[in-house]
JSON list of C-alpha atoms in Angstrom, two decimals:
[
{"chain": "P", "resi": 21, "resn": "MET", "atom": "CA", "xyz": [-17.61, 22.57, -9.98]},
{"chain": "P", "resi": 22, "resn": "GLU", "atom": "CA", "xyz": [-16.93, 18.84, -9.73]},
{"chain": "P", "resi": 23, "resn": "ARG", "atom": "CA", "xyz": [-14.93, 17.82, -6.72]},
{"chain": "P", "resi": 24, "resn": "GLU", "atom": "CA", "xyz": [-11.59, 16.15, -7.43]},
{"chain": "P", "resi": 25, "resn": "LYS", "atom": "CA", "xyz": [-11.70, 12.39, -7.05]},
{"chain": "P", "resi": 26, "resn": "LYS", "atom": "CA", "xyz": [-9.27, 11.22, -4.37]},
{"chain": "P", "resi": 27, "resn": "LEU", "atom": "CA", "xyz": [-8.14, 7.74, -3.45]},
{"chain": "P", "resi": 28, "resn": "LEU", "atom": "CA", "xyz": [-6.40, 6.54, -0.31]},
{"chain": "P", "resi": 29, "resn": "VAL", "atom": "CA", "xyz": [-4.46, 3.33, -0.91]},
{"chain": "P", "resi": 30, "resn": "VAL", "atom": "CA", "xyz": [-3.62, 1.30, 2.18]},
{"chain": "P", "resi": 31, "resn": "VAL", "atom": "CA", "xyz": [-0.68, -0.90, 1.21]},
{"chain": "P", "resi": 32, "resn": "ASP", "atom": "CA", "xyz": [-0.26, -4.36, 2.74]},
{"chain": "P", "resi": 33, "resn": "MET", "atom": "CA", "xyz": [-1.45, -3.61, 6.28]},
{"chain": "P", "resi": 34, "resn": "GLN", "atom": "CA", "xyz": [-1.69, -7.36, 6.83]},
{"chain": "P", "resi": 35, "resn": "ASN", "atom": "CA", "xyz": [-1.21, -9.40, 9.96]},
{"chain": "P", "resi": 36, "resn": "ASP", "atom": "CA", "xyz": [2.03, -11.00, 8.73]},
{"chain": "P", "resi": 37, "resn": "PHE", "atom": "CA", "xyz": [3.61, -7.56, 8.22]},
{"chain": "P", "resi": 38, "resn": "ILE", "atom": "CA", "xyz": [2.41, -6.17, 11.54]},
{"chain": "P", "resi": 39, "resn": "GLY", "atom": "CA", "xyz": [2.94, -8.89, 14.13]},
{"chain": "P", "resi": 40, "resn": "GLY", "atom": "CA", "xyz": [3.37, -12.08, 12.10]},
{"chain": "P", "resi": 41, "resn": "ALA", "atom": "CA", "xyz": [6.08, -13.73, 10.02]},
{"chain": "P", "resi": 42, "resn": "LEU", "atom": "CA", "xyz": [7.60, -10.42, 8.84]},
{"chain": "P", "resi": 43, "resn": "GLY", "atom": "CA", "xyz": [6.14, -8.17, 11.52]},
{"chain": "P", "resi": 44, "resn": "THR", "atom": "CA", "xyz": [8.08, -5.19, 12.82]},
{"chain": "P", "resi": 45, "resn": "GLN", "atom": "CA", "xyz": [7.74, -2.78, 15.68]},
{"chain": "P", "resi": 46, "resn": "GLU", "atom": "CA", "xyz": [7.67, 0.04, 13.13]},
{"chain": "P", "resi": 47, "resn": "ALA", "atom": "CA", "xyz": [4.59, -1.47, 11.46]},
{"chain": "P", "resi": 48, "resn": "GLN", "atom": "CA", "xyz": [2.91, -1.88, 14.83]},
{"chain": "P", "resi": 49, "resn": "ASN", "atom": "CA", "xyz": [3.78, 1.72, 15.67]},
{"chain": "P", "resi": 50, "resn": "ILE", "atom": "CA", "xyz": [2.08, 3.19, 12.58]},
{"chain": "P", "resi": 51, "resn": "LEU", "atom": "CA", "xyz": [-1.15, 1.20, 12.98]},
{"chain": "P", "resi": 52, "resn": "PRO", "atom": "CA", "xyz": [-2.98, 3.88, 15.04]},
{"chain": "P", "resi": 53, "resn": "ALA", "atom": "CA", "xyz": [-1.98, 6.62, 12.56]},
{"chain": "P", "resi": 54, "resn": "VAL", "atom": "CA", "xyz": [-3.12, 4.47, 9.63]},
{"chain": "P", "resi": 55, "resn": "ARG", "atom": "CA", "xyz": [-6.47, 3.84, 11.35]},
{"chain": "P", "resi": 56, "resn": "ALA", "atom": "CA", "xyz": [-6.89, 7.60, 11.92]},
{"chain": "P", "resi": 57, "resn": "ARG", "atom": "CA", "xyz": [-5.96, 8.44, 8.31]},
{"chain": "P", "resi": 58, "resn": "ILE", "atom": "CA", "xyz": [-8.48, 5.91, 6.97]},
{"chain": "P", "resi": 59, "resn": "ALA", "atom": "CA", "xyz": [-11.20, 7.37, 9.20]},
{"chain": "P", "resi": 60, "resn": "ASP", "atom": "CA", "xyz": [-10.37, 10.91, 8.01]},
{"chain": "P", "resi": 61, "resn": "ALA", "atom": "CA", "xyz": [-10.43, 9.83, 4.36]},
{"chain": "P", "resi": 62, "resn": "ARG", "atom": "CA", "xyz": [-13.86, 8.26, 4.77]},
{"chain": "P", "resi": 63, "resn": "LYS", "atom": "CA", "xyz": [-15.18, 11.40, 6.51]},
{"chain": "P", "resi": 64, "resn": "GLU", "atom": "CA", "xyz": [-13.88, 13.51, 3.61]},
{"chain": "P", "resi": 65, "resn": "GLY", "atom": "CA", "xyz": [-15.63, 11.27, 1.08]},
{"chain": "P", "resi": 66, "resn": "GLU", "atom": "CA", "xyz": [-12.43, 9.84, -0.37]},
{"chain": "P", "resi": 67, "resn": "GLU", "atom": "CA", "xyz": [-12.46, 6.33, -1.72]},
{"chain": "P", "resi": 68, "resn": "VAL", "atom": "CA", "xyz": [-10.33, 3.88, 0.28]},
{"chain": "P", "resi": 69, "resn": "ALA", "atom": "CA", "xyz": [-8.73, 0.81, -1.33]},
{"chain": "P", "resi": 70, "resn": "PHE", "atom": "CA", "xyz": [-6.32, -1.80, -0.05]},
{"chain": "P", "resi": 71, "resn": "THR", "atom": "CA", "xyz": [-3.53, -3.91, -1.47]},
{"chain": "P", "resi": 72, "resn": "ARG", "atom": "CA", "xyz": [-2.88, -7.34, -0.08]},
{"chain": "P", "resi": 73, "resn": "ASP", "atom": "CA", "xyz": [0.35, -9.26, -0.61]},
{"chain": "P", "resi": 74, "resn": "THR", "atom": "CA", "xyz": [-0.84, -12.67, -1.73]},
{"chain": "P", "resi": 75, "resn": "HIS", "atom": "CA", "xyz": [1.20, -15.84, -2.05]},
{"chain": "P", "resi": 76, "resn": "GLY", "atom": "CA", "xyz": [0.44, -19.53, -2.43]},
{"chain": "P", "resi": 77, "resn": "GLU", "atom": "CA", "xyz": [1.85, -22.66, -0.84]},
{"chain": "P", "resi": 78, "resn": "GLU", "atom": "CA", "xyz": [4.57, -22.70, -3.56]},
{"chain": "P", "resi": 79, "resn": "TYR", "atom": "CA", "xyz": [5.99, -19.38, -2.29]},
{"chain": "P", "resi": 80, "resn": "LEU", "atom": "CA", "xyz": [9.47, -20.72, -1.49]},
{"chain": "P", "resi": 81, "resn": "SER", "atom": "CA", "xyz": [9.94, -21.84, -5.12]},
{"chain": "P", "resi": 82, "resn": "THR", "atom": "CA", "xyz": [9.09, -18.38, -6.53]},
{"chain": "P", "resi": 83, "resn": "GLN", "atom": "CA", "xyz": [11.66, -15.68, -7.36]},
{"chain": "P", "resi": 84, "resn": "GLU", "atom": "CA", "xyz": [10.60, -13.71, -4.29]},
{"chain": "P", "resi": 85, "resn": "GLY", "atom": "CA", "xyz": [10.68, -16.81, -2.09]},
{"chain": "P", "resi": 86, "resn": "LYS", "atom": "CA", "xyz": [14.21, -17.63, -3.20]},
{"chain": "P", "resi": 87, "resn": "ASN", "atom": "CA", "xyz": [15.32, -14.13, -2.20]},
{"chain": "P", "resi": 88, "resn": "LEU", "atom": "CA", "xyz": [13.18, -13.83, 0.94]},
{"chain": "P", "resi": 89, "resn": "PRO", "atom": "CA", "xyz": [12.76, -17.40, 2.22]},
{"chain": "P", "resi": 90, "resn": "VAL", "atom": "CA", "xyz": [10.14, -16.53, 4.86]},
{"chain": "P", "resi": 91, "resn": "PRO", "atom": "CA", "xyz": [6.66, -17.80, 3.99]},
{"chain": "P", "resi": 92, "resn": "HIS", "atom": "CA", "xyz": [4.20, -14.94, 4.55]},
{"chain": "P", "resi": 93, "resn": "CYS", "atom": "CA", "xyz": [0.80, -13.70, 3.43]},
{"chain": "P", "resi": 94, "resn": "ILE", "atom": "CA", "xyz": [-0.21, -17.15, 2.23]},
{"chain": "P", "resi": 95, "resn": "ALA", "atom": "CA", "xyz": [-3.78, -16.92, 0.89]},
{"chain": "P", "resi": 96, "resn": "GLY", "atom": "CA", "xyz": [-6.29, -18.35, 3.34]},
{"chain": "P", "resi": 97, "resn": "THR", "atom": "CA", "xyz": [-4.14, -17.85, 6.44]},
{"chain": "P", "resi": 98, "resn": "ALA", "atom": "CA", "xyz": [-4.59, -15.36, 9.29]},
{"chain": "P", "resi": 99, "resn": "GLY", "atom": "CA", "xyz": [-1.33, -13.66, 8.24]},
{"chain": "P", "resi": 100, "resn": "HIS", "atom": "CA", "xyz": [-2.82, -12.86, 4.83]},
{"chain": "P", "resi": 101, "resn": "GLU", "atom": "CA", "xyz": [-5.72, -10.90, 6.30]},
{"chain": "P", "resi": 102, "resn": "ILE", "atom": "CA", "xyz": [-5.78, -7.12, 6.54]},
{"chain": "P", "resi": 103, "resn": "ALA", "atom": "CA", "xyz": [-5.50, -5.95, 10.16]},
{"chain": "P", "resi": 104, "resn": "ALA", "atom": "CA", "xyz": [-8.83, -6.05, 11.94]},
{"chain": "P", "resi": 105, "resn": "GLY", "atom": "CA", "xyz": [-11.07, -3.04, 11.55]},
{"chain": "P", "resi": 106, "resn": "LEU", "atom": "CA", "xyz": [-9.23, -1.37, 8.68]},
{"chain": "P", "resi": 107, "resn": "CYS", "atom": "CA", "xyz": [-11.18, -2.55, 5.64]},
{"chain": "P", "resi": 108, "resn": "LEU", "atom": "CA", "xyz": [-14.95, -2.14, 5.41]},
{"chain": "P", "resi": 109, "resn": "ALA", "atom": "CA", "xyz": [-17.22, -4.43, 3.43]},
{"chain": "P", "resi": 110, "resn": "GLY", "atom": "CA", "xyz": [-17.41, -3.25, -0.16]},
{"chain": "P", "resi": 111, "resn": "GLU", "atom": "CA", "xyz": [-14.04, -1.49, -0.26]},
{"chain": "P", "resi": 112, "resn": "ARG", "atom": "CA", "xyz": [-11.70, -2.58, -3.04]},
{"chain": "P", "resi": 113, "resn": "VAL", "atom": "CA", "xyz": [-8.93, -5.02, -2.19]},
{"chain": "P", "resi": 114, "resn": "PHE", "atom": "CA", "xyz": [-6.25, -5.68, -4.77]},
{"chain": "P", "resi": 115, "resn": "ASP", "atom": "CA", "xyz": [-4.52, -9.02, -4.22]},
{"chain": "P", "resi": 116, "resn": "LYS", "atom": "CA", "xyz": [-1.05, -8.88, -5.69]},
{"chain": "P", "resi": 117, "resn": "PRO", "atom": "CA", "xyz": [1.56, -11.61, -6.16]},
{"chain": "P", "resi": 118, "resn": "ALA", "atom": "CA", "xyz": [4.40, -9.10, -6.43]},
{"chain": "P", "resi": 119, "resn": "PHE", "atom": "CA", "xyz": [5.46, -5.81, -4.86]},
{"chain": "P", "resi": 120, "resn": "GLY", "atom": "CA", "xyz": [3.32, -3.56, -7.04]},
{"chain": "P", "resi": 121, "resn": "SER", "atom": "CA", "xyz": [-0.20, -3.98, -8.39]},
{"chain": "P", "resi": 122, "resn": "ILE", "atom": "CA", "xyz": [-0.67, -3.31, -12.09]},
{"chain": "P", "resi": 123, "resn": "GLU", "atom": "CA", "xyz": [-4.39, -3.85, -11.49]},
{"chain": "P", "resi": 124, "resn": "LEU", "atom": "CA", "xyz": [-4.41, -1.01, -8.93]},
{"chain": "P", "resi": 125, "resn": "ALA", "atom": "CA", "xyz": [-2.54, 1.34, -11.29]},
{"chain": "P", "resi": 126, "resn": "ALA", "atom": "CA", "xyz": [-4.98, 0.54, -14.10]},
{"chain": "P", "resi": 127, "resn": "TYR", "atom": "CA", "xyz": [-7.92, 1.14, -11.71]},
{"chain": "P", "resi": 128, "resn": "VAL", "atom": "CA", "xyz": [-6.54, 4.57, -10.79]},
{"chain": "P", "resi": 129, "resn": "LYS", "atom": "CA", "xyz": [-6.24, 5.43, -14.47]},
{"chain": "P", "resi": 130, "resn": "GLU", "atom": "CA", "xyz": [-9.68, 4.08, -15.42]},
{"chain": "P", "resi": 131, "resn": "ARG", "atom": "CA", "xyz": [-11.42, 5.90, -12.58]},
{"chain": "P", "resi": 132, "resn": "GLY", "atom": "CA", "xyz": [-9.61, 9.17, -13.29]},
{"chain": "P", "resi": 133, "resn": "PHE", "atom": "CA", "xyz": [-8.45, 9.96, -9.76]},
{"chain": "P", "resi": 134, "resn": "ALA", "atom": "CA", "xyz": [-6.85, 13.41, -9.55]},
{"chain": "P", "resi": 135, "resn": "ALA", "atom": "CA", "xyz": [-5.00, 12.55, -6.34]},
{"chain": "P", "resi": 136, "resn": "VAL", "atom": "CA", "xyz": [-3.80, 9.29, -4.82]},
{"chain": "P", "resi": 137, "resn": "GLU", "atom": "CA", "xyz": [-2.29, 8.99, -1.36]},
{"chain": "P", "resi": 138, "resn": "LEU", "atom": "CA", "xyz": [-0.50, 5.87, -0.16]},
{"chain": "P", "resi": 139, "resn": "VAL", "atom": "CA", "xyz": [0.08, 4.65, 3.39]},
{"chain": "P", "resi": 140, "resn": "GLY", "atom": "CA", "xyz": [1.25, 1.29, 4.75]},
{"chain": "P", "resi": 141, "resn": "VAL", "atom": "CA", "xyz": [4.15, -1.13, 4.56]},
{"chain": "P", "resi": 142, "resn": "CYS", "atom": "CA", "xyz": [6.86, -1.53, 3.48]},
{"chain": "P", "resi": 143, "resn": "THR", "atom": "CA", "xyz": [7.88, 1.96, 2.36]},
{"chain": "P", "resi": 144, "resn": "ASP", "atom": "CA", "xyz": [10.98, 0.59, 0.65]},
{"chain": "P", "resi": 145, "resn": "ILE", "atom": "CA", "xyz": [9.32, -2.31, -1.16]},
{"chain": "P", "resi": 146, "resn": "CYS", "atom": "CA", "xyz": [5.57, -2.26, -1.77]},
{"chain": "P", "resi": 147, "resn": "VAL", "atom": "CA", "xyz": [4.74, 1.39, -1.08]},
{"chain": "P", "resi": 148, "resn": "ILE", "atom": "CA", "xyz": [7.42, 2.66, -3.48]},
{"chain": "P", "resi": 149, "resn": "SER", "atom": "CA", "xyz": [6.51, 0.03, -6.09]},
{"chain": "P", "resi": 150, "resn": "ASN", "atom": "CA", "xyz": [2.84, 1.01, -6.07]},
{"chain": "P", "resi": 151, "resn": "ALA", "atom": "CA", "xyz": [3.55, 4.75, -5.98]},
{"chain": "P", "resi": 152, "resn": "LEU", "atom": "CA", "xyz": [5.81, 4.52, -9.03]},
{"chain": "P", "resi": 153, "resn": "LEU", "atom": "CA", "xyz": [3.41, 2.25, -10.94]},
{"chain": "P", "resi": 154, "resn": "ILE", "atom": "CA", "xyz": [0.57, 4.72, -10.32]},
{"chain": "P", "resi": 155, "resn": "LYS", "atom": "CA", "xyz": [2.85, 7.59, -11.40]},
{"chain": "P", "resi": 156, "resn": "ALA", "atom": "CA", "xyz": [3.74, 5.70, -14.59]},
{"chain": "P", "resi": 157, "resn": "PHE", "atom": "CA", "xyz": [0.10, 4.90, -15.42]},
{"chain": "P", "resi": 158, "resn": "CYS", "atom": "CA", "xyz": [-1.19, 8.35, -14.40]},
{"chain": "P", "resi": 159, "resn": "PRO", "atom": "CA", "xyz": [1.57, 10.93, -14.87]},
{"chain": "P", "resi": 160, "resn": "GLU", "atom": "CA", "xyz": [-0.79, 13.88, -14.28]},
{"chain": "P", "resi": 161, "resn": "ALA", "atom": "CA", "xyz": [-2.30, 12.55, -11.05]},
{"chain": "P", "resi": 162, "resn": "GLU", "atom": "CA", "xyz": [-0.90, 13.89, -7.81]},
{"chain": "P", "resi": 163, "resn": "VAL", "atom": "CA", "xyz": [0.69, 10.89, -6.10]},
{"chain": "P", "resi": 164, "resn": "CYS", "atom": "CA", "xyz": [1.49, 11.34, -2.41]},
{"chain": "P", "resi": 165, "resn": "VAL", "atom": "CA", "xyz": [2.92, 9.18, 0.35]},
{"chain": "P", "resi": 166, "resn": "ARG", "atom": "CA", "xyz": [2.18, 10.03, 3.98]},
{"chain": "P", "resi": 167, "resn": "ALA", "atom": "CA", "xyz": [5.54, 9.31, 5.67]},
{"chain": "P", "resi": 168, "resn": "GLY", "atom": "CA", "xyz": [4.17, 9.06, 9.21]},
{"chain": "P", "resi": 169, "resn": "CYS", "atom": "CA", "xyz": [1.74, 6.36, 8.11]},
{"chain": "P", "resi": 170, "resn": "CYS", "atom": "CA", "xyz": [4.41, 4.20, 6.47]},
{"chain": "P", "resi": 171, "resn": "ALA", "atom": "CA", "xyz": [7.05, 1.86, 7.83]},
{"chain": "P", "resi": 172, "resn": "GLY", "atom": "CA", "xyz": [10.05, 0.44, 6.02]},
{"chain": "P", "resi": 173, "resn": "VAL", "atom": "CA", "xyz": [12.04, -2.70, 6.64]},
{"chain": "P", "resi": 174, "resn": "THR", "atom": "CA", "xyz": [14.44, -0.43, 8.54]},
{"chain": "P", "resi": 175, "resn": "ALA", "atom": "CA", "xyz": [14.30, 3.25, 9.48]},
{"chain": "P", "resi": 176, "resn": "GLN", "atom": "CA", "xyz": [17.15, 3.94, 7.04]},
{"chain": "P", "resi": 177, "resn": "SER", "atom": "CA", "xyz": [15.50, 2.11, 4.13]},
{"chain": "P", "resi": 178, "resn": "HIS", "atom": "CA", "xyz": [12.25, 4.02, 4.88]},
{"chain": "P", "resi": 179, "resn": "GLN", "atom": "CA", "xyz": [14.13, 7.34, 4.51]},
{"chain": "P", "resi": 180, "resn": "THR", "atom": "CA", "xyz": [15.93, 6.14, 1.38]},
{"chain": "P", "resi": 181, "resn": "ALA", "atom": "CA", "xyz": [12.62, 5.14, -0.22]},
{"chain": "P", "resi": 182, "resn": "LEU", "atom": "CA", "xyz": [11.04, 8.50, 0.65]},
{"chain": "P", "resi": 183, "resn": "ALA", "atom": "CA", "xyz": [13.99, 10.28, -0.98]},
{"chain": "P", "resi": 184, "resn": "ALA", "atom": "CA", "xyz": [13.73, 8.11, -4.10]},
{"chain": "P", "resi": 185, "resn": "MET", "atom": "CA", "xyz": [10.01, 8.78, -4.41]},
{"chain": "P", "resi": 186, "resn": "ARG", "atom": "CA", "xyz": [10.52, 12.51, -3.90]},
{"chain": "P", "resi": 187, "resn": "ALA", "atom": "CA", "xyz": [13.05, 12.44, -6.77]},
{"chain": "P", "resi": 188, "resn": "CYS", "atom": "CA", "xyz": [10.36, 10.82, -8.94]},
{"chain": "P", "resi": 189, "resn": "GLN", "atom": "CA", "xyz": [7.88, 13.63, -8.21]},
{"chain": "P", "resi": 190, "resn": "VAL", "atom": "CA", "xyz": [5.89, 11.71, -5.60]},
{"chain": "P", "resi": 191, "resn": "LYS", "atom": "CA", "xyz": [4.87, 14.21, -2.94]},
{"chain": "P", "resi": 192, "resn": "ILE", "atom": "CA", "xyz": [5.90, 13.23, 0.60]},
{"chain": "P", "resi": 193, "resn": "LEU", "atom": "CA", "xyz": [3.43, 14.37, 3.26]}
]
């Protein structure tokens, strides 16, 4: 019997979201749990992929920049990089200019993953966006979010996002 294909998606665990321009204590707090979850996924033979918030020098003139006027995750800067030691050479990284990655959702569909788990930041922005895109592209895939490996902008918005995802049939672990 063929083993179900599983994918762990690590969302935006970048320096600017951990200790940089938009860093939070909550993001710093989940880093050890995210490292452990990635290690477990690799041991279990699951594929691991990453999303990376990616902006250019013109960020402040974009729709997002007008609403969140804090330059962050500018391509080529230290803040844009995934936290040290998380991503191994050869693992997929999806650069995305917006909250969710259509390219990631299409990849999940093309590769036929039976289960996709998401961890990372921010629960209430990029994690929920990617979870719902994957659910839309792959309605029969089990989409899960590991709550203890996610951090929201605030603790309340983290809980609100988890509730919204649960209502959309995303399993909360």
